[in-house]
Amino acid sequence: MNYRTAYWLSIFLWLAGFILLILGGISALSARVQWPMYLGFLAIVAGIATDLLFYRCPHCGKSLISVRGSIPSFCPFCGRPLD
Ligand SMILES: [Zn+2]
């Protein structure tokens, strides 16, 4: 998986995870159905793991997780362009 795929996949997992957590929390309280809440938690953990493992510079391999905002044009560590 390249860094660009990892970036979008982790955003998707974070969003899906939060939505599932909120809906799961409601269903756990009202209907005692707890699996959506656990699924949401798992999606967030998977999003964090995707960020940590795959959102990295393809040249130097350093994690881009500390870069704020969207995908940078250049790696802040080795200075090479990220295409
Ligand atoms: Zn780099």
PDB file of C-alpha atoms and ligand atoms in Angstrom:
ATOM      1  CA  MET A   1       0.000   0.000   0.000  1.00  0.00           C
ATOM      2  CA  ASN A   2       1.436   3.394  -0.901  1.00  0.00           C
ATOM      3  CA  TYR A   3       1.261   6.495   1.300  1.00  0.00           C
ATOM      4  CA  ARG A   4      -1.563   8.066  -0.707  1.00  0.00           C
ATOM      5  CA  THR A   5      -3.812   5.007  -0.382  1.00  0.00           C
ATOM      6  CA  ALA A   6      -2.951   4.808   3.318  1.00  0.00           C
ATOM      7  CA  TYR A   7      -3.873   8.471   3.818  1.00  0.00           C
ATOM      8  CA  TRP A   8      -7.357   8.105   2.326  1.00  0.00           C
ATOM      9  CA  LEU A   9      -7.950   4.673   3.842  1.00  0.00           C
ATOM     10  CA  SER A  10      -7.128   5.956   7.313  1.00  0.00           C
ATOM     11  CA  ILE A  11      -9.454   8.956   6.884  1.00  0.00           C
ATOM     12  CA  PHE A  12     -12.230   6.602   5.774  1.00  0.00           C
ATOM     13  CA  LEU A  13     -11.593   4.259   8.717  1.00  0.00           C
ATOM     14  CA  TRP A  14     -11.552   7.150  11.213  1.00  0.00           C
ATOM     15  CA  LEU A  15     -14.832   8.585   9.884  1.00  0.00           C
ATOM     16  CA  ALA A  16     -16.553   5.202   9.635  1.00  0.00           C
ATOM     17  CA  GLY A  17     -15.268   4.338  13.096  1.00  0.00           C
ATOM     18  CA  PHE A  18     -16.614   7.504  14.691  1.00  0.00           C
ATOM     19  CA  ILE A  19     -19.984   7.153  12.997  1.00  0.00           C
ATOM     20  CA  LEU A  20     -20.209   3.518  14.105  1.00  0.00           C
ATOM     21  CA  LEU A  21     -19.147   4.466  17.637  1.00  0.00           C
ATOM     22  CA  ILE A  22     -21.873   7.088  17.896  1.00  0.00           C
ATOM     23  CA  LEU A  23     -24.569   4.890  16.342  1.00  0.00           C
ATOM     24  CA  GLY A  24     -23.259   1.909  18.306  1.00  0.00           C
ATOM     25  CA  GLY A  25     -23.407   3.875  21.527  1.00  0.00           C
ATOM     26  CA  ILE A  26     -27.021   4.778  20.841  1.00  0.00           C
ATOM     27  CA  SER A  27     -27.966   1.205  19.930  1.00  0.00           C
ATOM     28  CA  ALA A  28     -26.091  -0.182  22.938  1.00  0.00           C
ATOM     29  CA  LEU A  29     -28.079   2.079  25.260  1.00  0.00           C
ATOM     30  CA  SER A  30     -31.478   1.771  23.600  1.00  0.00           C
ATOM     31  CA  ALA A  31     -31.521  -1.726  22.130  1.00  0.00           C
ATOM     32  CA  ARG A  32     -28.652  -3.433  23.967  1.00  0.00           C
ATOM     33  CA  VAL A  33     -26.988  -4.167  20.617  1.00  0.00           C
ATOM     34  CA  GLN A  34     -23.281  -3.668  21.160  1.00  0.00           C
ATOM     35  CA  TRP A  35     -21.531  -4.992  18.054  1.00  0.00           C
ATOM     36  CA  PRO A  36     -21.668  -1.689  16.046  1.00  0.00           C
ATOM     37  CA  MET A  37     -19.829   0.031  18.889  1.00  0.00           C
ATOM     38  CA  TYR A  38     -17.076  -2.619  18.886  1.00  0.00           C
ATOM     39  CA  LEU A  39     -16.892  -2.468  15.090  1.00  0.00           C
ATOM     40  CA  GLY A  40     -16.429   1.311  15.298  1.00  0.00           C
ATOM     41  CA  PHE A  41     -13.682   0.895  17.862  1.00  0.00           C
ATOM     42  CA  LEU A  42     -11.961  -1.681  15.631  1.00  0.00           C
ATOM     43  CA  ALA A  43     -12.212   0.639  12.600  1.00  0.00           C
ATOM     44  CA  ILE A  44     -10.509   3.454  14.533  1.00  0.00           C
ATOM     45  CA  VAL A  45      -7.742   1.107  15.694  1.00  0.00           C
ATOM     46  CA  ALA A  46      -7.314  -0.057  12.071  1.00  0.00           C
ATOM     47  CA  GLY A  47      -7.143   3.606  10.958  1.00  0.00           C
ATOM     48  CA  ILE A  48      -4.384   4.327  13.479  1.00  0.00           C
ATOM     49  CA  ALA A  49      -2.500   1.174  12.431  1.00  0.00           C
ATOM     50  CA  THR A  50      -2.806   2.127   8.739  1.00  0.00           C
ATOM     51  CA  ASP A  51      -1.387   5.575   9.510  1.00  0.00           C
ATOM     52  CA  LEU A  52       1.489   4.205  11.547  1.00  0.00           C
ATOM     53  CA  LEU A  53       2.407   1.367   9.193  1.00  0.00           C
ATOM     54  CA  PHE A  54       1.794   2.719   5.683  1.00  0.00           C
ATOM     55  CA  TYR A  55       1.595   6.534   5.719  1.00  0.00           C
ATOM     56  CA  ARG A  56       5.319   6.933   5.125  1.00  0.00           C
ATOM     57  CA  CYS A  57       7.649   8.670   2.695  1.00  0.00           C
ATOM     58  CA  PRO A  58       8.394   6.263  -0.191  1.00  0.00           C
ATOM     59  CA  HIS A  59      11.998   7.538  -0.318  1.00  0.00           C
ATOM     60  CA  CYS A  60      13.244   7.655   3.266  1.00  0.00           C
ATOM     61  CA  GLY A  61      10.518   5.611   4.959  1.00  0.00           C
ATOM     62  CA  LYS A  62       9.849   8.131   7.726  1.00  0.00           C
ATOM     63  CA  SER A  63       6.288   8.457   8.970  1.00  0.00           C
ATOM     64  CA  LEU A  64       4.327  11.416   7.595  1.00  0.00           C
ATOM     65  CA  ILE A  65       1.826  11.205  10.457  1.00  0.00           C
ATOM     66  CA  SER A  66       3.245  14.341  12.095  1.00  0.00           C
ATOM     67  CA  VAL A  67       2.558  16.446   8.961  1.00  0.00           C
ATOM     68  CA  ARG A  68      -0.615  18.469   9.472  1.00  0.00           C
ATOM     69  CA  GLY A  69      -3.244  18.917   6.791  1.00  0.00           C
ATOM     70  CA  SER A  70      -3.298  17.036   3.532  1.00  0.00           C
ATOM     71  CA  ILE A  71      -0.505  15.086   1.859  1.00  0.00           C
ATOM     72  CA  PRO A  72       2.582  17.350   1.521  1.00  0.00           C
ATOM     73  CA  SER A  73       4.221  17.962  -1.870  1.00  0.00           C
ATOM     74  CA  PHE A  74       7.666  17.303  -0.434  1.00  0.00           C
ATOM     75  CA  CYS A  75       8.847  15.010   2.310  1.00  0.00           C
ATOM     76  CA  PRO A  76       9.703  17.206   5.349  1.00  0.00           C
ATOM     77  CA  PHE A  77      12.501  14.822   6.304  1.00  0.00           C
ATOM     78  CA  CYS A  78      14.431  14.073   3.107  1.00  0.00           C
ATOM     79  CA  GLY A  79      13.056  16.911   0.920  1.00  0.00           C
ATOM     80  CA  ARG A  80      12.244  14.707  -2.044  1.00  0.00           C
ATOM     81  CA  PRO A  81       8.992  15.278  -3.951  1.00  0.00           C
ATOM     82  CA  LEU A  82       6.019  13.078  -3.118  1.00  0.00           C
ATOM     83  CA  ASP A  83       4.220  12.427  -6.376  1.00  0.00           C
TER      84      ASP A  83
HETATM   85 ZN    ZN B   1      11.417  11.280   2.906  1.00  0.00          ZN
END
